[in-house]
Amino acid sequence: MSMQSIPDFRNARIIDVARQGSTISGIAHRTGIPFPTVRRVVYAFENIGVIKATKIGKKVFVRVTNRNHPVVKSMVESAKWINSIIWDPDTFVARMFEKHNIDYALVGTSKIKYTKNESRNMVQVAVPNKFHSKAREIINEGFNGIGIRTTEDPRQTIGNASSVIYVKCFPVDDVNYTEQIVRMADSDEDVVIRISDKDTEKNAMQQGSREDMMFVPSENAV
């Protein structure tokens, strides 16, 4: 799949939710895209006959007029790719870090995904002190580039798991890990996942706030 611009990814998510039937406010809530932006996109697609918007009372109900329209079909495929990243963000982060030669190790709730098979669409990762700022920049640019909002406060994801992804980098002196090969959720690619050892995880999570520990089982808390 070729990379698209931010508006294309944003529009794909709007069309995908509209395809399932929703309101403008409902689309904004499910995607995390600002209401004015959703409204503008909905009416732009209505002008070309892809979407039908019907106002009933104070709400505007939205539906796709033709699911087989080539614009709709292409955007639904893009939305599937984006959704796979929303629900499997740690492998997306791992691939970005590998591309940019950033050493890392999954800790906390991300480590538990591979050691205890408890999956959450959150990322907690340890990186060397010297790469901490760059790692955060790579994460922000990567997720923003496909229209996904991230936060370092896990409380913001409660009730918003499909629109806001919690991603937190913890700076440490040394990063030690074991490697595991996993299949990317968004493609047939294999990616090497680095899972922290006990010392790396301890050093990382000691810097975490009470909020950072919200989704880490007590037996794993440091």
Coordinates of C-alpha atoms in Angstrom, one line a residue:
M1 CA 0.0 0.0 0.0
S2 CA 1.4 3.4 -0.9
M3 CA 1.6 6.1 1.8
Q4 CA -1.1 8.6 1.6
S5 CA -1.4 12.1 3.0
I6 CA -2.8 12.8 6.4
P7 CA -6.2 14.0 5.0
D8 CA -6.5 10.7 3.0
F9 CA -6.0 8.6 6.1
R10 CA -8.4 10.9 8.1
N11 CA -11.0 10.7 5.4
A12 CA -10.7 6.9 5.2
R13 CA -11.6 6.6 8.9
I14 CA -14.6 8.9 8.5
I15 CA -15.9 7.0 5.5
D16 CA -15.4 3.7 7.3
V17 CA -17.5 4.7 10.3
A18 CA -20.1 6.3 8.1
R19 CA -20.4 3.0 6.2
Q20 CA -21.6 1.4 9.4
G21 CA -24.1 4.2 10.0
S22 CA -23.5 7.0 12.4
T23 CA -24.0 10.6 13.2
I24 CA -21.4 13.4 12.7
S25 CA -20.8 13.6 16.4
G26 CA -20.6 9.8 16.6
I27 CA -18.0 9.7 13.9
A28 CA -16.0 12.4 15.8
H29 CA -16.1 10.4 19.0
R30 CA -15.2 7.1 17.5
T31 CA -12.3 8.4 15.5
G32 CA -11.0 11.2 17.7
I33 CA -11.2 13.6 14.7
P34 CA -12.5 17.1 15.6
F35 CA -16.2 17.6 15.0
P36 CA -15.7 20.6 12.6
T37 CA -13.3 18.5 10.5
V38 CA -15.8 15.5 10.4
R39 CA -18.6 17.8 9.4
R40 CA -16.6 19.5 6.6
V41 CA -15.5 16.1 5.2
V42 CA -19.0 14.6 5.4
Y43 CA -20.5 17.5 3.4
A44 CA -17.6 17.4 0.9
F45 CA -18.4 13.7 0.2
E46 CA -22.1 14.4 0.1
N47 CA -21.4 16.9 -2.7
I48 CA -20.0 14.1 -4.9
G49 CA -22.7 11.7 -4.0
V50 CA -20.7 9.3 -1.8
I51 CA -22.5 10.2 1.5
K52 CA -26.0 11.1 2.4
A53 CA -26.4 13.4 5.5
T54 CA -29.9 13.8 7.0
K55 CA -30.6 16.2 9.8
I56 CA -33.1 14.9 12.4
G57 CA -33.6 17.3 15.2
K58 CA -30.2 18.5 16.4
K59 CA -28.4 15.4 15.0
V60 CA -27.0 14.8 11.5
F61 CA -27.2 11.1 10.6
V62 CA -24.7 9.9 8.0
R63 CA -24.7 6.9 5.7
V64 CA -22.8 5.8 2.6
T65 CA -25.0 5.8 -0.5
N66 CA -23.1 3.2 -2.4
R67 CA -20.8 0.7 -0.6
N68 CA -19.4 -0.4 -4.0
H69 CA -18.3 3.0 -5.0
P70 CA -14.5 2.9 -5.8
V71 CA -13.8 5.8 -3.5
V72 CA -15.6 4.0 -0.6
K73 CA -13.9 0.6 -1.3
S74 CA -10.4 2.1 -1.4
M75 CA -11.0 4.1 1.8
V76 CA -12.4 1.1 3.6
E77 CA -9.2 -0.8 2.8
S78 CA -7.1 2.1 4.1
A79 CA -9.2 2.2 7.3
K80 CA -8.7 -1.5 7.8
W81 CA -4.9 -0.9 7.8
I82 CA -5.2 2.0 10.2
N83 CA -7.4 0.0 12.6
S84 CA -5.0 -2.9 12.6
I85 CA -2.3 -0.4 13.9
I86 CA -4.7 1.0 16.5
W87 CA -5.2 -2.4 18.0
D88 CA -1.6 -3.5 17.6
P89 CA 0.5 -0.4 18.2
D90 CA 3.5 -1.9 19.8
T91 CA 4.6 -3.7 16.5
F92 CA 4.1 -0.3 14.7
V93 CA 6.4 1.3 17.2
A94 CA 8.9 -1.5 17.0
R95 CA 9.1 -1.2 13.2
M96 CA 9.6 2.6 13.4
F97 CA 12.4 2.2 15.9
E98 CA 14.1 -0.5 13.9
K99 CA 13.9 1.7 10.8
H100 CA 15.5 4.6 12.7
N101 CA 18.1 2.5 14.5
I102 CA 16.6 3.3 18.0
D103 CA 17.4 0.7 20.6
Y104 CA 14.4 -0.2 22.7
A105 CA 12.7 -2.9 24.9
L106 CA 9.0 -3.3 25.6
V107 CA 8.2 -3.0 29.3
G108 CA 5.1 -3.0 31.5
T109 CA 1.8 -3.6 29.7
S110 CA 3.5 -4.1 26.4
K111 CA 5.8 -6.8 27.8
I112 CA 2.9 -8.6 29.4
K113 CA 1.3 -8.9 25.9
Y114 CA 4.1 -11.3 25.0
T115 CA 4.8 -13.0 28.3
K116 CA 1.3 -13.5 29.5
N117 CA -0.8 -13.1 26.3
E118 CA -2.7 -10.1 27.8
S119 CA -3.1 -7.7 24.9
R120 CA -4.0 -4.0 25.2
N121 CA -3.6 -1.4 22.5
M122 CA -1.1 0.6 24.6
V123 CA 2.7 0.9 24.4
Q124 CA 5.2 1.2 27.2
V125 CA 8.8 1.1 26.0
A126 CA 12.3 1.7 27.4
V127 CA 14.8 3.5 25.3
P128 CA 18.4 4.8 26.0
N129 CA 18.6 8.2 27.6
K130 CA 20.4 9.7 24.6
F131 CA 17.5 8.6 22.2
H132 CA 14.6 9.5 24.4
S133 CA 13.7 12.8 22.7
K134 CA 14.2 11.4 19.3
A135 CA 12.1 8.3 20.1
R136 CA 9.2 10.5 21.3
E137 CA 9.5 12.6 18.1
I138 CA 9.4 9.4 15.9
I139 CA 6.3 8.1 17.7
N140 CA 4.5 11.4 17.4
E141 CA 5.3 11.8 13.7
G142 CA 4.5 8.2 12.9
F143 CA 1.1 8.1 14.5
N144 CA 0.2 11.7 13.5
G145 CA 1.1 10.8 9.9
I146 CA -1.7 8.3 9.7
G147 CA -4.2 10.4 11.7
I148 CA -4.0 8.6 15.0
R149 CA -3.8 10.7 18.2
T150 CA -1.4 9.6 21.0
T151 CA -1.2 10.5 24.6
E152 CA 1.2 9.8 27.5
D153 CA -1.7 9.8 30.0
P154 CA -3.5 6.5 29.9
R155 CA -6.6 8.0 31.6
Q156 CA -7.3 9.7 28.3
T157 CA -7.9 6.4 26.6
I158 CA -10.7 5.3 28.9
G159 CA -13.8 5.1 26.7
N160 CA -11.6 6.2 23.7
A161 CA -9.6 3.1 22.9
S162 CA -10.3 3.3 19.2
S163 CA -9.4 7.0 18.9
V164 CA -6.5 7.7 21.4
I165 CA -3.5 5.5 21.9
Y166 CA -1.4 5.6 25.0
V167 CA 2.3 5.5 24.1
K168 CA 5.0 6.1 26.8
C169 CA 8.8 6.1 26.4
F170 CA 10.9 5.6 29.6
P171 CA 14.5 6.7 29.4
V172 CA 17.1 4.3 30.9
D173 CA 20.8 4.0 31.1
D174 CA 21.0 0.5 29.5
V175 CA 18.5 -1.5 27.4
N176 CA 18.7 -5.2 27.7
Y177 CA 16.3 -7.6 26.1
T178 CA 15.4 -10.9 24.5
E179 CA 14.1 -11.0 20.9
Q180 CA 11.0 -12.6 19.5
I181 CA 9.8 -12.6 15.9
V182 CA 6.1 -11.8 15.4
R183 CA 3.9 -11.2 12.4
M184 CA 2.7 -7.6 11.8
A185 CA -1.0 -7.2 12.1
D186 CA -1.2 -4.8 9.2
S187 CA 0.8 -6.9 6.7
D188 CA 2.6 -10.2 6.1
E189 CA 5.9 -8.8 7.4
D190 CA 7.8 -10.3 10.3
V191 CA 9.2 -7.9 12.8
V192 CA 11.7 -8.5 15.7
I193 CA 10.1 -7.5 19.0
R194 CA 12.5 -6.7 21.9
I195 CA 11.2 -7.7 25.3
S196 CA 13.0 -6.2 28.3
D197 CA 14.8 -8.1 31.0
K198 CA 13.9 -7.6 34.6
D199 CA 16.5 -4.9 35.3
T200 CA 15.6 -2.8 32.3
E201 CA 11.9 -3.0 33.1
K202 CA 12.5 -2.2 36.8
N203 CA 14.6 0.9 35.8
A204 CA 12.0 2.0 33.3
M205 CA 8.9 1.5 35.4
Q206 CA 10.4 3.2 38.5
Q207 CA 10.0 6.4 36.6
G208 CA 6.4 5.8 35.9
S209 CA 3.6 7.7 37.5
R210 CA 0.6 6.1 39.3
E211 CA -1.3 6.6 36.0
D212 CA 1.4 4.7 34.0
M213 CA 0.8 1.7 36.3
M214 CA -3.0 1.7 35.9
F215 CA -3.0 -1.2 33.4
V216 CA 0.0 -3.1 34.8
P217 CA -1.0 -6.1 37.0
S218 CA 0.2 -5.6 40.6
E219 CA 2.6 -8.6 40.5
N220 CA 4.4 -6.8 37.6
A221 CA 4.4 -3.4 39.2
V222 CA 7.8 -2.1 40.4

